[in-house]
Coordinates of C-alpha atoms in Angstrom, one line a residue:
X1 CA 77.9 -27.0 61.8
X2 CA 75.4 -25.0 64.1
X3 CA 72.0 -25.4 63.7
X4 CA 71.6 -21.7 62.2
X5 CA 73.7 -23.1 59.2
X6 CA 72.0 -26.3 58.5
X7 CA 68.9 -24.6 58.1
X8 CA 69.9 -22.2 56.0
X9 CA 68.7 -18.5 57.8
X10 CA 69.7 -15.9 57.4
X11 CA 68.2 -14.6 60.0
X12 CA 68.4 -16.1 63.5
X13 CA 64.8 -15.6 64.4
X14 CA 61.7 -18.8 65.3
X15 CA 58.7 -18.0 65.0
X16 CA 57.1 -19.8 68.2
X17 CA 54.3 -22.4 66.8
X18 CA 51.8 -21.2 68.6
X19 CA 48.5 -23.9 67.7
X20 CA 45.6 -22.3 67.0
X21 CA 47.3 -19.0 65.9
X22 CA 50.1 -20.1 63.7
X23 CA 48.4 -20.3 60.4
X24 CA 50.6 -22.2 56.4
X25 CA 50.9 -18.8 55.7
X26 CA 52.6 -17.0 58.7
X27 CA 54.9 -20.1 58.5
X28 CA 56.5 -19.7 54.5
X29 CA 56.3 -15.9 55.2
X30 CA 58.8 -16.0 58.2
X31 CA 61.0 -19.3 56.1
X32 CA 60.8 -17.7 52.8
X33 CA 62.1 -14.1 55.1
X34 CA 65.4 -15.8 56.1
X35 CA 63.8 -17.1 59.4
X36 CA 62.7 -20.6 60.3
X37 CA 58.6 -20.5 60.3
X38 CA 56.3 -22.3 62.3
X39 CA 53.3 -25.0 63.0
X40 CA 51.6 -25.2 66.0
X41 CA 50.0 -29.0 65.6
X42 CA 49.6 -30.3 69.7
X43 CA 45.4 -29.3 68.7
X44 CA 44.8 -31.0 65.6
X45 CA 44.4 -34.8 64.5
X46 CA 46.5 -36.0 62.1
X47 CA 44.7 -35.7 59.2
X48 CA 44.3 -32.1 59.9
X49 CA 48.1 -31.7 60.0
X50 CA 48.7 -33.3 56.7
X51 CA 47.4 -30.5 55.1
X52 CA 48.8 -27.6 56.9
X53 CA 52.2 -29.1 56.0
X54 CA 51.5 -29.6 52.6
X55 CA 49.9 -26.3 52.6
X56 CA 53.4 -24.9 54.3
X57 CA 55.1 -26.9 50.9
X58 CA 53.1 -25.1 48.0
X59 CA 54.0 -21.9 49.8
X60 CA 58.0 -22.2 50.3
X61 CA 60.5 -24.4 49.6
X62 CA 62.3 -23.2 52.9
X63 CA 62.5 -25.6 56.2
X64 CA 59.8 -24.8 59.0
X65 CA 59.0 -26.2 62.3
X66 CA 56.4 -28.5 62.8
X67 CA 55.3 -28.8 66.8
X68 CA 53.9 -31.2 69.4
X69 CA 52.2 -31.6 72.2
X70 CA 54.0 -34.2 74.8
X71 CA 52.3 -34.0 78.0
X72 CA 51.2 -36.6 80.2
X73 CA 48.1 -37.7 79.4
X74 CA 44.6 -36.4 81.6
X75 CA 43.2 -38.5 84.3
X76 CA 39.8 -38.0 84.1
X77 CA 37.8 -37.4 87.4
X78 CA 34.0 -36.9 86.9
X79 CA 33.4 -35.6 90.5
X80 CA 35.9 -32.9 90.2
X81 CA 34.9 -32.4 86.8
X82 CA 31.5 -32.2 88.0
X83 CA 32.9 -29.6 90.9
X84 CA 34.4 -27.5 88.0
X85 CA 31.4 -27.4 85.9
X86 CA 29.1 -26.3 89.2
X87 CA 31.7 -23.3 89.5
X88 CA 32.0 -22.0 86.0
X89 CA 28.3 -22.3 85.7
X90 CA 26.8 -18.7 86.7
X91 CA 29.0 -17.2 83.9
X92 CA 27.4 -19.9 81.8
X93 CA 24.1 -18.4 82.6
X94 CA 24.9 -15.4 82.5
X95 CA 24.7 -15.7 78.1
X96 CA 22.0 -17.5 78.7
X97 CA 23.4 -21.2 78.7
X98 CA 24.6 -24.0 80.3
X99 CA 27.3 -25.9 80.8
X100 CA 28.4 -28.7 78.9
X101 CA 27.1 -32.3 80.7
X102 CA 30.7 -33.7 80.8
X103 CA 33.9 -32.7 80.0
X104 CA 36.5 -34.7 77.6
X105 CA 40.1 -33.4 76.5
X106 CA 40.3 -31.8 73.5
X107 CA 43.2 -32.8 71.7
X108 CA 45.8 -36.0 72.3
X109 CA 49.4 -35.9 73.7
X110 CA 51.8 -36.5 71.4
X111 CA 52.3 -39.9 74.4
X112 CA 49.3 -41.0 72.7
X113 CA 49.0 -40.5 69.3
X114 CA 50.4 -43.6 66.9
X115 CA 48.8 -42.4 63.7
X116 CA 50.4 -38.6 64.2
X117 CA 53.8 -40.2 65.3
X118 CA 53.3 -42.6 61.3
X119 CA 52.6 -39.4 59.5
X120 CA 55.7 -37.7 60.3
X121 CA 57.6 -40.2 59.5
X122 CA 56.2 -40.4 56.6
X123 CA 55.8 -36.5 55.5
X124 CA 59.7 -36.2 57.4
X125 CA 59.2 -32.0 58.3
X126 CA 62.2 -31.0 58.6
X127 CA 62.3 -29.4 61.5
X128 CA 60.5 -31.3 65.0
X129 CA 59.6 -29.9 68.2
X130 CA 58.3 -30.9 71.6
X131 CA 56.1 -29.1 74.0
X132 CA 55.4 -30.3 78.0
X133 CA 58.4 -33.1 77.7
X134 CA 60.3 -35.1 75.3
X135 CA 58.8 -38.7 73.6
X136 CA 60.3 -41.9 74.1
X137 CA 63.6 -42.8 73.3
X138 CA 62.6 -45.1 70.3
X139 CA 60.7 -42.1 69.1
X140 CA 63.7 -40.0 68.8
X141 CA 65.6 -42.6 66.6
X142 CA 63.5 -42.9 64.0
X143 CA 62.3 -39.2 63.8
X144 CA 66.4 -38.3 63.5
X145 CA 66.4 -41.4 61.6
X146 CA 63.7 -38.8 58.6
X147 CA 66.4 -36.2 58.4
X148 CA 64.6 -34.0 60.9
X149 CA 66.2 -31.8 63.3
X150 CA 64.6 -32.1 66.9
X151 CA 64.3 -29.2 69.2
X152 CA 62.3 -29.3 72.7
X153 CA 61.3 -26.6 74.8
X154 CA 62.6 -26.2 78.4
X155 CA 62.5 -24.2 81.3
X156 CA 65.1 -25.4 84.1
X157 CA 68.3 -27.0 83.6
X158 CA 67.6 -29.8 84.7
X159 CA 65.0 -29.9 82.2
X160 CA 67.8 -29.2 79.6
X161 CA 69.6 -31.6 80.8
X162 CA 67.1 -33.8 80.2
X163 CA 67.2 -33.3 76.4
X164 CA 70.4 -33.3 75.6
X165 CA 70.2 -36.8 77.4
X166 CA 67.8 -37.7 74.7
X167 CA 69.6 -36.4 71.6
X168 CA 68.0 -33.0 70.9
X169 CA 69.4 -30.7 68.8
X170 CA 68.8 -27.5 70.2
X171 CA 67.4 -25.7 73.5
X172 CA 64.4 -23.5 73.2
X173 CA 65.0 -21.9 76.8
X174 CA 61.4 -20.2 77.5
X175 CA 61.4 -17.7 80.7
X176 CA 58.6 -17.4 82.3
X177 CA 57.8 -13.6 80.4
X178 CA 56.6 -16.0 77.5
X179 CA 53.7 -15.5 76.2
X180 CA 51.0 -19.2 76.1
X181 CA 51.7 -22.3 78.0
X182 CA 55.1 -23.6 80.4
X183 CA 56.9 -26.1 78.5
X184 CA 57.1 -27.5 82.2
X185 CA 57.8 -31.6 81.8
X186 CA 55.8 -31.5 85.0
X187 CA 53.7 -28.9 86.1
X188 CA 53.2 -30.3 89.9
X189 CA 56.8 -29.9 90.2
X190 CA 58.4 -26.2 91.8
X191 CA 58.8 -23.6 89.2
X192 CA 62.2 -21.1 89.4
X193 CA 59.8 -19.5 87.0
X194 CA 63.7 -18.0 85.8
X195 CA 63.4 -15.1 82.7
X196 CA 64.3 -15.8 80.0
X197 CA 68.0 -14.3 79.8
X198 CA 69.1 -15.9 83.1
X199 CA 67.9 -19.5 81.5
X200 CA 69.8 -18.4 77.9
X201 CA 73.5 -17.7 80.1
X202 CA 72.7 -20.5 82.5
X203 CA 72.3 -23.1 79.8
X204 CA 74.9 -21.2 77.2
X205 CA 77.3 -22.7 79.9
X206 CA 76.0 -25.7 81.1
X207 CA 75.1 -27.0 77.4
X208 CA 76.6 -28.5 74.8
X209 CA 72.7 -28.3 72.7
X210 CA 72.8 -24.9 71.2
X211 CA 70.6 -22.3 72.9
X212 CA 67.4 -20.6 71.2
X213 CA 66.2 -17.8 73.5
X214 CA 62.2 -17.4 74.3
X215 CA 60.4 -15.4 75.7
X216 CA 59.8 -11.5 75.9
X217 CA 62.1 -11.3 72.6
X218 CA 60.4 -8.4 70.4
X219 CA 62.9 -7.4 68.1
X220 CA 66.2 -6.6 67.4
X221 CA 67.6 -5.4 70.5
X222 CA 66.0 -8.2 72.9
X223 CA 67.8 -10.6 69.7
X224 CA 71.0 -8.9 70.4
X225 CA 70.5 -9.5 74.4
X226 CA 70.6 -13.2 73.2
X227 CA 72.9 -13.7 70.9
X228 CA 75.4 -11.5 73.6
X229 CA 74.4 -14.2 76.6
X230 CA 74.7 -17.1 74.1
X231 CA 71.8 -17.6 72.5
X232 CA 72.0 -18.8 68.7
X233 CA 68.5 -17.6 67.9
X234 CA 65.6 -16.2 69.2
X235 CA 61.9 -17.9 69.1
X236 CA 59.1 -15.3 68.8
X237 CA 55.5 -15.2 69.3
X238 CA 54.1 -12.6 70.5
X239 CA 56.3 -10.6 68.6
X240 CA 53.9 -12.0 65.5
X241 CA 50.6 -12.1 66.5
X242 CA 49.1 -8.9 65.3
X243 CA 51.0 -10.0 61.4
X244 CA 47.8 -10.3 59.3
X245 CA 49.3 -13.8 58.5
X246 CA 48.0 -15.1 61.9
X247 CA 44.2 -17.0 62.7
X248 CA 43.7 -14.1 65.4
X249 CA 40.5 -13.6 65.9
X250 CA 39.3 -9.4 66.4
X251 CA 38.3 -10.2 69.9
X252 CA 42.4 -11.1 70.4
X253 CA 43.7 -8.1 67.9
X254 CA 42.1 -5.9 70.3
X255 CA 43.1 -7.0 73.1
X256 CA 46.3 -6.8 72.7
X257 CA 46.3 -3.7 71.9
X258 CA 44.4 -2.5 74.6
X259 CA 45.5 -2.1 78.1
X260 CA 45.5 -5.7 78.5
X261 CA 49.3 -5.9 77.3
X262 CA 50.4 -4.6 80.2
X263 CA 49.3 -6.7 82.4
X264 CA 49.5 -10.2 81.6
X265 CA 48.9 -13.0 83.5
X266 CA 50.2 -17.1 84.4
X267 CA 46.8 -19.0 85.5
X268 CA 46.1 -22.3 84.8
X269 CA 42.5 -22.4 85.0
X270 CA 41.8 -21.3 82.0
X271 CA 43.1 -25.2 80.5
X272 CA 45.0 -26.8 83.4
X273 CA 48.2 -25.9 83.0
X274 CA 50.1 -22.8 83.7
X275 CA 50.0 -19.8 81.0
X276 CA 50.7 -16.7 80.2
X277 CA 47.4 -14.4 79.5
X278 CA 46.5 -11.1 78.3
X279 CA 44.4 -10.0 81.3
X280 CA 41.0 -10.6 80.4
X281 CA 37.4 -11.8 82.8
X282 CA 38.7 -15.3 82.5
X283 CA 42.1 -14.6 84.2
X284 CA 40.6 -12.4 86.8
X285 CA 38.6 -15.6 87.9
X286 CA 42.1 -17.0 89.7
X287 CA 41.7 -13.5 91.8
X288 CA 38.3 -15.1 93.7
X289 CA 38.7 -17.4 97.0
X290 CA 36.3 -19.9 96.1
X291 CA 38.5 -21.2 93.4
X292 CA 38.2 -25.2 93.1
X293 CA 41.0 -27.2 92.0
X294 CA 40.7 -27.2 88.0
X295 CA 41.2 -30.5 85.6
X296 CA 43.3 -32.1 84.5
X297 CA 45.1 -30.1 80.8
X298 CA 43.3 -30.3 78.8
X299 CA 40.7 -31.5 80.4
X300 CA 40.1 -28.3 81.8
X301 CA 40.5 -26.3 78.7
X302 CA 37.5 -28.0 76.9
X303 CA 35.0 -26.3 79.5
X304 CA 37.1 -22.7 78.6
X305 CA 36.6 -22.9 75.1
X306 CA 32.9 -23.6 75.5
X307 CA 32.5 -21.3 77.8
X308 CA 34.4 -18.4 75.2
X309 CA 31.8 -19.8 72.4
X310 CA 28.7 -19.1 74.4
X311 CA 30.7 -15.9 75.0
X312 CA 31.4 -14.9 72.0
X313 CA 28.0 -15.0 70.4
X314 CA 27.1 -12.7 72.8
X315 CA 29.2 -9.7 72.1
X316 CA 31.6 -10.9 75.2
X317 CA 35.7 -11.4 74.3
X318 CA 36.7 -11.5 78.1
X319 CA 37.1 -15.2 78.4
X320 CA 38.6 -15.8 75.4
X321 CA 42.5 -17.5 75.6
X322 CA 44.0 -15.3 74.4
X323 CA 47.8 -15.9 75.2
X324 CA 50.8 -13.4 75.2
X325 CA 54.1 -12.7 77.0
X326 CA 55.1 -10.1 78.9
X327 CA 56.3 -8.1 76.2
X328 CA 53.2 -7.6 74.0
X329 CA 52.8 -4.1 74.5
X330 CA 55.7 -4.1 72.2
X331 CA 53.7 -6.0 69.5
X332 CA 54.0 -4.8 65.8
X333 CA 51.4 -4.8 62.9
X334 CA 53.1 -6.1 59.9
X335 CA 53.1 -8.1 57.2
X336 CA 55.2 -11.6 58.8
X337 CA 58.1 -11.7 56.6
X338 CA 58.2 -7.7 56.3
X339 CA 58.6 -8.0 60.5
X340 CA 61.2 -10.5 60.2
X341 CA 63.5 -8.4 57.8
X342 CA 62.8 -5.6 60.6
X343 CA 64.6 -7.6 62.9
X344 CA 67.1 -8.1 61.6
X345 CA 68.1 -4.8 60.3
X346 CA 67.6 -3.3 63.6
X347 CA 70.0 -6.2 64.7
X348 CA 72.6 -5.0 62.6
X349 CA 71.8 -1.6 62.7
X350 CA 72.8 -2.0 66.8
X351 CA 75.6 -4.2 65.8
X352 CA 77.4 -1.2 63.4
X353 CA 76.5 0.7 66.0
X354 CA 78.4 -0.8 68.7
X355 CA 81.8 -1.1 66.3
X356 CA 81.6 3.0 65.6
X357 CA 81.9 3.2 69.1
X358 CA 84.4 0.1 69.9
X359 CA 85.7 2.7 66.8
X360 CA 85.7 5.7 68.4
X361 CA 87.3 4.2 71.8
X362 CA 90.5 2.4 70.5
X363 CA 92.9 5.1 71.4
X364 CA 95.3 6.9 68.7
X365 CA 99.0 5.3 69.5

């Protein structure tokens, strides 16, 4: 039985967790429509995670995914952080504000969060996924014993092999087209920047675990391409951003519906790790010649969040962390459940067209 059958999905669509903009309502609507909804828990505390999981369960009895960040805990570097704040100071000054006196990590890695682990063992979410790496073997064993299906984001064959060897049940193959943070286990190593379809094809040939395509897939045609190359499903994030169930602020929504959608950029200076964002005043800072080395992830994010908040109070939305993939121009405005069913219809129609063409090409004997 493959992972789609195990979960009882009728549509091979996984909603990306999207920490910060996913909501219990979004997750529930996707799951009720036959896909797999998800919550991004990487940026919340265990007590908040408990509430979010309970809200999903109050809305649906269908399976859903909870996602954790498994990054190496950051190393504080007061000198580098002070230099970073000094470099950002003119942008704070523009909005008649001062930068923070010091920076700290706004959230905790799952590697450093025994309370989150205890919560997962207690509430037993049906699917648990990991981004930025893998938890220790003992942690994975304990979570599997709850009956959870375990997923991990991988960006290369080497990461996929490590995930398989660790006992991960399915691989989320994240191509360079994907919005949000690159799931690289080690962001300091070279990135081959494999595209989604290439990565899916390589992993489907080299790995035993099921492969879920992630990056640039926005509709039934993209889903069909991923399935053709060996994926069992596609994980979509940007495709759901304009659904009313997400937590997008108005600046994010307007940017996604404008010209910025055609010019996404991979930058590290917003959070301290490579992430694909809509082009903005913040991403343009990467082009400056004097850009210093930014603090470790997610310490750098502390400065970015402070700047974005102050700028927004002055009506400037160009400093928001507006993550989006290269398929952003194809995002559609419709309820999440309706979008899942629409994608399924697009896929079905495409498969029917193929069947008709195949029948027409059969020679008459």
